[in-house]
PDB file of C-alpha atoms and ligand atoms in Angstrom:
ATOM      1  CA  MET A 307      -0.044   0.074  -0.101  1.00  0.00           C
ATOM      2  CA  PRO A 308       1.278   3.484  -0.783  1.00  0.00           C
ATOM      3  CA  LYS A 309       2.772   5.162   2.370  1.00  0.00           C
ATOM      4  CA  ILE A 310       3.078   9.041   2.688  1.00  0.00           C
ATOM      5  CA  THR A 311       5.374  10.417   5.322  1.00  0.00           C
ATOM      6  CA  TRP A 312       4.940  14.478   6.044  1.00  0.00           C
ATOM      7  CA  PHE A 313       8.445  16.190   6.849  1.00  0.00           C
ATOM      8  CA  GLY A 314       6.926  19.491   7.705  1.00  0.00           C
ATOM      9  CA  HIS A 315       5.736  22.482   5.438  1.00  0.00           C
ATOM     10  CA  SER A 316       4.903  20.971   1.880  1.00  0.00           C
ATOM     11  CA  VAL A 317       7.538  18.094   2.012  1.00  0.00           C
ATOM     12  CA  ILE A 318       5.755  14.895   1.351  1.00  0.00           C
ATOM     13  CA  GLN A 319       7.396  11.677   0.671  1.00  0.00           C
ATOM     14  CA  LEU A 320       5.366   8.886  -1.110  1.00  0.00           C
ATOM     15  CA  GLU A 321       6.639   5.435  -1.077  1.00  0.00           C
ATOM     16  CA  THR A 322       4.952   3.178  -3.657  1.00  0.00           C
ATOM     17  CA  GLY A 323       5.798   0.392  -6.100  1.00  0.00           C
ATOM     18  CA  GLY A 324       9.441  -0.008  -4.779  1.00  0.00           C
ATOM     19  CA  ALA A 325      10.214   3.759  -5.355  1.00  0.00           C
ATOM     20  CA  THR A 326      10.449   6.677  -3.119  1.00  0.00           C
ATOM     21  CA  LEU A 327       9.132   9.940  -4.330  1.00  0.00           C
ATOM     22  CA  LEU A 328       9.788  13.361  -2.692  1.00  0.00           C
ATOM     23  CA  VAL A 329       7.520  16.333  -3.182  1.00  0.00           C
ATOM     24  CA  ASP A 330       8.980  19.840  -2.665  1.00  0.00           C
ATOM     25  CA  PRO A 331      11.961  18.745  -0.627  1.00  0.00           C
ATOM     26  CA  PHE A 332      12.510  22.010   1.578  1.00  0.00           C
ATOM     27  CA  LEU A 333      14.531  20.544   4.408  1.00  0.00           C
ATOM     28  CA  THR A 334      17.436  22.861   5.127  1.00  0.00           C
ATOM     29  CA  GLY A 335      16.104  26.050   6.904  1.00  0.00           C
ATOM     30  CA  ASN A 336      12.651  24.416   7.213  1.00  0.00           C
ATOM     31  CA  PRO A 337      12.145  24.922  11.074  1.00  0.00           C
ATOM     32  CA  LEU A 338       9.628  22.039  11.165  1.00  0.00           C
ATOM     33  CA  ALA A 339      11.815  19.701   8.966  1.00  0.00           C
ATOM     34  CA  ALA A 340      11.682  16.158  10.372  1.00  0.00           C
ATOM     35  CA  ALA A 341      14.601  15.024   8.325  1.00  0.00           C
ATOM     36  CA  GLU A 342      17.849  16.102   6.994  1.00  0.00           C
ATOM     37  CA  ALA A 343      18.399  16.062   3.182  1.00  0.00           C
ATOM     38  CA  ALA A 344      21.514  14.320   3.501  1.00  0.00           C
ATOM     39  CA  ASP A 345      19.497  11.356   5.153  1.00  0.00           C
ATOM     40  CA  LEU A 346      17.123  11.006   2.189  1.00  0.00           C
ATOM     41  CA  ALA A 347      17.573   9.034  -0.898  1.00  0.00           C
ATOM     42  CA  PRO A 348      14.498   9.584  -3.144  1.00  0.00           C
ATOM     43  CA  ASP A 349      14.275   7.866  -6.656  1.00  0.00           C
ATOM     44  CA  VAL A 350      12.059  10.843  -7.848  1.00  0.00           C
ATOM     45  CA  ILE A 351      11.886  14.324  -6.715  1.00  0.00           C
ATOM     46  CA  LEU A 352       9.008  16.516  -7.889  1.00  0.00           C
ATOM     47  CA  VAL A 353       8.892  20.341  -7.473  1.00  0.00           C
ATOM     48  CA  SER A 354       5.725  22.092  -7.765  1.00  0.00           C
ATOM     49  CA  HIS A 355       7.089  25.548  -8.241  1.00  0.00           C
ATOM     50  CA  GLY A 356      10.133  27.845  -7.911  1.00  0.00           C
ATOM     51  CA  HIS A 357       9.888  29.264  -4.396  1.00  0.00           C
ATOM     52  CA  GLY A 358      12.594  28.517  -2.031  1.00  0.00           C
ATOM     53  CA  ASP A 359      10.066  26.770   0.407  1.00  0.00           C
ATOM     54  CA  HIS A 360       9.439  24.141  -2.213  1.00  0.00           C
ATOM     55  CA  LEU A 361      12.435  24.069  -4.548  1.00  0.00           C
ATOM     56  CA  GLY A 362      14.383  23.666  -1.281  1.00  0.00           C
ATOM     57  CA  ASP A 363      17.328  21.058  -1.404  1.00  0.00           C
ATOM     58  CA  THR A 364      16.318  19.798  -4.863  1.00  0.00           C
ATOM     59  CA  VAL A 365      19.631  20.652  -6.677  1.00  0.00           C
ATOM     60  CA  ALA A 366      22.072  18.976  -4.010  1.00  0.00           C
ATOM     61  CA  LEU A 367      19.616  16.118  -3.422  1.00  0.00           C
ATOM     62  CA  ALA A 368      19.246  15.436  -7.268  1.00  0.00           C
ATOM     63  CA  ARG A 369      23.008  15.757  -7.960  1.00  0.00           C
ATOM     64  CA  ARG A 370      23.896  13.433  -5.097  1.00  0.00           C
ATOM     65  CA  THR A 371      21.417  10.818  -5.611  1.00  0.00           C
ATOM     66  CA  GLY A 372      20.766  11.017  -9.475  1.00  0.00           C
ATOM     67  CA  ALA A 373      16.985  11.036  -8.666  1.00  0.00           C
ATOM     68  CA  LEU A 374      14.660  11.908 -11.526  1.00  0.00           C
ATOM     69  CA  VAL A 375      13.259  15.340 -11.081  1.00  0.00           C
ATOM     70  CA  ILE A 376       9.789  15.950 -12.407  1.00  0.00           C
ATOM     71  CA  CYS A 377       8.734  19.697 -12.740  1.00  0.00           C
ATOM     72  CA  ASN A 378       7.531  22.177 -14.969  1.00  0.00           C
ATOM     73  CA  PHE A 379       9.469  23.028 -18.150  1.00  0.00           C
ATOM     74  CA  GLU A 380      10.945  26.075 -17.220  1.00  0.00           C
ATOM     75  CA  ILE A 381      12.155  25.009 -13.818  1.00  0.00           C
ATOM     76  CA  ALA A 382      13.465  21.759 -15.595  1.00  0.00           C
ATOM     77  CA  GLY A 383      15.561  24.106 -17.727  1.00  0.00           C
ATOM     78  CA  TRP A 384      16.953  26.097 -14.824  1.00  0.00           C
ATOM     79  CA  LEU A 385      17.910  22.809 -13.031  1.00  0.00           C
ATOM     80  CA  GLU A 386      19.766  21.624 -16.160  1.00  0.00           C
ATOM     81  CA  LYS A 387      22.091  24.938 -15.799  1.00  0.00           C
ATOM     82  CA  LYS A 388      22.572  23.917 -12.174  1.00  0.00           C
ATOM     83  CA  GLY A 389      23.935  20.544 -13.034  1.00  0.00           C
ATOM     84  CA  VAL A 390      20.944  18.417 -12.805  1.00  0.00           C
ATOM     85  CA  ALA A 391      20.858  15.750 -15.278  1.00  0.00           C
ATOM     86  CA  ASN A 392      18.041  13.343 -14.912  1.00  0.00           C
ATOM     87  CA  LEU A 393      14.864  15.570 -15.706  1.00  0.00           C
ATOM     88  CA  ARG A 394      11.418  15.175 -16.823  1.00  0.00           C
ATOM     89  CA  PRO A 395      10.066  18.561 -17.990  1.00  0.00           C
ATOM     90  CA  MET A 396       6.070  18.398 -17.865  1.00  0.00           C
ATOM     91  CA  HIS A 397       3.300  20.959 -17.806  1.00  0.00           C
ATOM     92  CA  ILE A 398      -0.028  21.503 -16.540  1.00  0.00           C
ATOM     93  CA  GLY A 399      -2.731  18.926 -17.691  1.00  0.00           C
ATOM     94  CA  GLY A 400       0.068  16.632 -18.728  1.00  0.00           C
ATOM     95  CA  GLY A 401       0.820  13.254 -17.205  1.00  0.00           C
ATOM     96  CA  SER A 402       3.372  10.671 -17.406  1.00  0.00           C
ATOM     97  CA  ASP A 403       3.853   7.124 -16.653  1.00  0.00           C
ATOM     98  CA  HIS A 404       6.488   5.440 -14.575  1.00  0.00           C
ATOM     99  CA  ALA A 405       7.356   1.988 -13.286  1.00  0.00           C
ATOM    100  CA  TRP A 406       5.948   3.071  -9.934  1.00  0.00           C
ATOM    101  CA  GLY A 407       2.571   4.878 -11.333  1.00  0.00           C
ATOM    102  CA  ARG A 408       1.489   7.856 -13.023  1.00  0.00           C
ATOM    103  CA  VAL A 409       1.585  11.720 -12.151  1.00  0.00           C
ATOM    104  CA  LYS A 410      -0.200  14.388 -13.844  1.00  0.00           C
ATOM    105  CA  LEU A 411       0.425  18.146 -13.363  1.00  0.00           C
ATOM    106  CA  THR A 412      -2.699  19.963 -12.011  1.00  0.00           C
ATOM    107  CA  ASN A 413      -3.437  23.649 -11.865  1.00  0.00           C
ATOM    108  CA  ALA A 414      -2.461  25.723  -9.001  1.00  0.00           C
ATOM    109  CA  LEU A 415      -3.232  29.425  -8.285  1.00  0.00           C
ATOM    110  CA  HIS A 416       0.140  30.961  -7.142  1.00  0.00           C
ATOM    111  CA  GLY A 417       3.620  32.361  -8.241  1.00  0.00           C
ATOM    112  CA  SER A 418       6.690  30.354  -9.333  1.00  0.00           C
ATOM    113  CA  GLY A 419       9.812  32.718  -9.501  1.00  0.00           C
ATOM    114  CA  LEU A 420      13.086  30.807  -8.863  1.00  0.00           C
ATOM    115  CA  PRO A 421      15.439  32.011  -5.953  1.00  0.00           C
ATOM    116  CA  ASP A 422      17.709  34.020  -8.452  1.00  0.00           C
ATOM    117  CA  GLY A 423      15.086  35.835  -9.974  1.00  0.00           C
ATOM    118  CA  SER A 424      14.676  33.642 -13.020  1.00  0.00           C
ATOM    119  CA  TYR A 425      11.203  32.858 -14.537  1.00  0.00           C
ATOM    120  CA  GLY A 426       9.732  29.602 -13.195  1.00  0.00           C
ATOM    121  CA  GLY A 427       6.791  29.070 -15.350  1.00  0.00           C
ATOM    122  CA  ASN A 428       3.550  28.406 -13.812  1.00  0.00           C
ATOM    123  CA  PRO A 429       3.048  26.533 -10.462  1.00  0.00           C
ATOM    124  CA  CYS A 430       1.421  23.190 -10.166  1.00  0.00           C
ATOM    125  CA  GLY A 431       0.125  20.379  -8.029  1.00  0.00           C
ATOM    126  CA  PHE A 432       0.371  16.688  -8.492  1.00  0.00           C
ATOM    127  CA  LEU A 433      -2.126  13.997  -9.047  1.00  0.00           C
ATOM    128  CA  PHE A 434      -0.704  10.626  -8.449  1.00  0.00           C
ATOM    129  CA  THR A 435      -2.278   7.230  -9.492  1.00  0.00           C
ATOM    130  CA  VAL A 436      -0.309   4.709  -7.740  1.00  0.00           C
ATOM    131  CA  GLU A 437      -1.635   1.173  -6.834  1.00  0.00           C
ATOM    132  CA  GLY A 438      -4.884   2.028  -8.251  1.00  0.00           C
ATOM    133  CA  LYS A 439      -5.271   5.045  -5.759  1.00  0.00           C
ATOM    134  CA  LYS A 440      -5.555   8.596  -6.542  1.00  0.00           C
ATOM    135  CA  ILE A 441      -3.451  10.889  -4.295  1.00  0.00           C
ATOM    136  CA  TYR A 442      -3.802  14.747  -5.045  1.00  0.00           C
ATOM    137  CA  HIS A 443      -0.978  17.013  -3.482  1.00  0.00           C
ATOM    138  CA  ALA A 444      -2.391  20.606  -4.086  1.00  0.00           C
ATOM    139  CA  CYS A 445       1.090  22.209  -3.101  1.00  0.00           C
ATOM    140  CA  ASP A 446       0.792  26.110  -3.010  1.00  0.00           C
ATOM    141  CA  THR A 447      -2.564  27.291  -4.215  1.00  0.00           C
ATOM    142  CA  GLY A 448      -5.653  29.368  -3.719  1.00  0.00           C
ATOM    143  CA  LEU A 449      -9.084  27.835  -3.971  1.00  0.00           C
ATOM    144  CA  PHE A 450     -10.285  27.206  -7.706  1.00  0.00           C
ATOM    145  CA  SER A 451     -13.550  25.771  -8.679  1.00  0.00           C
ATOM    146  CA  ASP A 452     -11.779  23.229 -11.047  1.00  0.00           C
ATOM    147  CA  MET A 453     -10.886  21.372  -8.092  1.00  0.00           C
ATOM    148  CA  ALA A 454     -14.242  19.875  -8.766  1.00  0.00           C
ATOM    149  CA  LEU A 455     -12.727  18.198 -11.956  1.00  0.00           C
ATOM    150  CA  ILE A 456      -9.916  16.863  -9.754  1.00  0.00           C
ATOM    151  CA  GLY A 457     -12.491  15.399  -7.388  1.00  0.00           C
ATOM    152  CA  GLU A 458     -14.382  13.725 -10.383  1.00  0.00           C
ATOM    153  CA  GLU A 459     -11.342  11.283 -10.591  1.00  0.00           C
ATOM    154  CA  GLY A 460     -12.076   9.876  -7.228  1.00  0.00           C
ATOM    155  CA  LEU A 461      -9.445  10.768  -4.573  1.00  0.00           C
ATOM    156  CA  GLU A 462      -8.424   8.530  -1.884  1.00  0.00           C
ATOM    157  CA  LEU A 463      -6.322  11.249  -0.465  1.00  0.00           C
ATOM    158  CA  ALA A 464      -5.970  15.010  -0.721  1.00  0.00           C
ATOM    159  CA  ILE A 465      -2.904  16.879   0.790  1.00  0.00           C
ATOM    160  CA  LEU A 466      -4.075  20.564   1.258  1.00  0.00           C
ATOM    161  CA  PRO A 467      -2.562  23.694   2.472  1.00  0.00           C
ATOM    162  CA  ILE A 468      -4.363  25.532   5.220  1.00  0.00           C
ATOM    163  CA  GLY A 469      -1.873  28.038   6.369  1.00  0.00           C
ATOM    164  CA  ASP A 470      -3.601  31.120   4.841  1.00  0.00           C
ATOM    165  CA  ASN A 471      -1.468  34.309   3.870  1.00  0.00           C
ATOM    166  CA  PHE A 472       0.387  32.487   0.868  1.00  0.00           C
ATOM    167  CA  THR A 473      -2.138  29.850   0.266  1.00  0.00           C
ATOM    168  CA  MET A 474      -5.819  28.868   0.885  1.00  0.00           C
ATOM    169  CA  GLY A 475      -6.553  29.327   4.577  1.00  0.00           C
ATOM    170  CA  PRO A 476      -8.744  27.223   6.789  1.00  0.00           C
ATOM    171  CA  ASN A 477     -12.041  28.520   5.358  1.00  0.00           C
ATOM    172  CA  ASP A 478     -11.278  27.995   1.543  1.00  0.00           C
ATOM    173  CA  ALA A 479      -9.450  24.709   2.334  1.00  0.00           C
ATOM    174  CA  LEU A 480     -12.743  23.472   3.723  1.00  0.00           C
ATOM    175  CA  ARG A 481     -14.249  24.585   0.482  1.00  0.00           C
ATOM    176  CA  ALA A 482     -11.673  22.869  -1.375  1.00  0.00           C
ATOM    177  CA  VAL A 483     -12.460  19.709   0.586  1.00  0.00           C
ATOM    178  CA  LYS A 484     -16.249  20.069  -0.621  1.00  0.00           C
ATOM    179  CA  LEU A 485     -15.086  20.276  -4.182  1.00  0.00           C
ATOM    180  CA  LEU A 486     -12.386  17.592  -4.073  1.00  0.00           C
ATOM    181  CA  LYS A 487     -14.366  15.003  -2.012  1.00  0.00           C
ATOM    182  CA  PRO A 488     -11.402  12.994  -1.024  1.00  0.00           C
ATOM    183  CA  ARG A 489     -11.973   9.975   1.386  1.00  0.00           C
ATOM    184  CA  ARG A 490      -9.249  11.371   3.435  1.00  0.00           C
ATOM    185  CA  VAL A 491      -7.440  14.772   4.006  1.00  0.00           C
ATOM    186  CA  VAL A 492      -4.017  15.752   5.372  1.00  0.00           C
ATOM    187  CA  PRO A 493      -3.518  19.433   6.140  1.00  0.00           C
ATOM    188  CA  ILE A 494      -0.013  20.976   5.189  1.00  0.00           C
ATOM    189  CA  HIS A 495       1.885  24.281   4.762  1.00  0.00           C
ATOM    190  CA  TYR A 496       0.723  25.651   8.267  1.00  0.00           C
ATOM    191  CA  ASN A 497       3.011  26.528  11.451  1.00  0.00           C
ATOM    192  CA  THR A 498       6.279  26.519   9.670  1.00  0.00           C
ATOM    193  CA  PHE A 499       6.459  30.395  10.044  1.00  0.00           C
ATOM    194  CA  ASP A 500       4.487  32.933  12.100  1.00  0.00           C
ATOM    195  CA  LEU A 501       2.720  34.135   9.062  1.00  0.00           C
ATOM    196  CA  ILE A 502       0.976  30.822   8.445  1.00  0.00           C
ATOM    197  CA  LYS A 503      -0.055  29.959  12.155  1.00  0.00           C
ATOM    198  CA  GLN A 504      -3.129  27.621  12.175  1.00  0.00           C
ATOM    199  CA  ASP A 505      -4.818  25.024  14.477  1.00  0.00           C
ATOM    200  CA  PRO A 506      -5.285  21.847  12.442  1.00  0.00           C
ATOM    201  CA  ASP A 507      -7.384  20.191  15.056  1.00  0.00           C
ATOM    202  CA  SER A 508     -10.153  22.821  14.944  1.00  0.00           C
ATOM    203  CA  TRP A 509      -9.988  22.475  11.140  1.00  0.00           C
ATOM    204  CA  ARG A 510     -10.336  18.735  11.452  1.00  0.00           C
ATOM    205  CA  THR A 511     -13.460  19.307  13.490  1.00  0.00           C
ATOM    206  CA  ARG A 512     -15.178  21.753  11.065  1.00  0.00           C
ATOM    207  CA  VAL A 513     -14.192  19.597   7.918  1.00  0.00           C
ATOM    208  CA  GLU A 514     -15.480  16.269   9.661  1.00  0.00           C
ATOM    209  CA  LYS A 515     -18.714  18.166  10.747  1.00  0.00           C
ATOM    210  CA  GLU A 516     -19.487  19.372   7.228  1.00  0.00           C
ATOM    211  CA  THR A 517     -18.163  16.877   4.855  1.00  0.00           C
ATOM    212  CA  PRO A 518     -17.797  12.876   4.935  1.00  0.00           C
ATOM    213  CA  ALA A 519     -13.929  13.374   4.517  1.00  0.00           C
ATOM    214  CA  LYS A 520     -11.785  12.007   7.517  1.00  0.00           C
ATOM    215  CA  VAL A 521      -8.824  14.389   8.462  1.00  0.00           C
ATOM    216  CA  VAL A 522      -5.655  13.012   9.362  1.00  0.00           C
ATOM    217  CA  VAL A 523      -3.243  15.564  11.165  1.00  0.00           C
ATOM    218  CA  LEU A 524       0.126  14.371  11.110  1.00  0.00           C
ATOM    219  CA  GLU A 525       3.155  15.561  13.221  1.00  0.00           C
ATOM    220  CA  PRO A 526       6.203  16.359  11.055  1.00  0.00           C
ATOM    221  CA  GLY A 527       7.784  12.889  10.520  1.00  0.00           C
ATOM    222  CA  GLU A 528       4.775  10.892  10.895  1.00  0.00           C
ATOM    223  CA  SER A 529       3.383   8.667   8.203  1.00  0.00           C
ATOM    224  CA  LEU A 530       0.094   7.400   6.856  1.00  0.00           C
ATOM    225  CA  THR A 531      -0.716   4.430   4.963  1.00  0.00           C
ATOM    226  CA  VAL A 532      -3.194   5.227   1.935  1.00  0.00           C
TER     227      VAL A 532
HETATM  228 NI1   NI B1031       5.047  29.203  -2.809  1.00  0.00          NI
HETATM  229 MN1   MN B1032       5.142  27.736   0.079  1.00  0.00          MN
END
């Protein structure tokens, strides 16, 4: 069964089909990081957008491990110039099949500038199909009504930001659950910094009162079998 581990902020590790995938590996400088980049050995790294709290340790991790990096076309070009060789450039709406399963890039309402000011294309989320299950990692985004289209795919799990300020806050994340209709939800992208302080337990109470979804609040470093 697919297993996810939350390392704090937006960092999600997905272990499935004999592979380890790591989304948005912001570990160095992440006050909530439950792992060090040097201790991780992903087979695949996925980068949702160019901001430092998502790109994170991608360059060093990819160069050390040779992991395949999946991201948008513009970030792939930037990473290539930084010495990352194993790249899969993609873009929103497109999917790709791998030995471990499928990933499709979804819309995200956000920015994507790279740390050195380079253009980072459009931000995205990720819809995984692994072991017959659909897992949606929204990454950084505001609420958008096309989340209903993602929900039509039948989600086992949605991983949603609730931090407010830079992404959806608790109110819009609750509306997102109503559009996505996942069986379970994991809140992320909160409490890393003062600007995104939230109480995930009160959010869980609201979501479970107003929707059939079950909310799983993880501690950084904790895992969930999907
Ligand atoms: Ni961002
Ligand atoms: Mn962010």
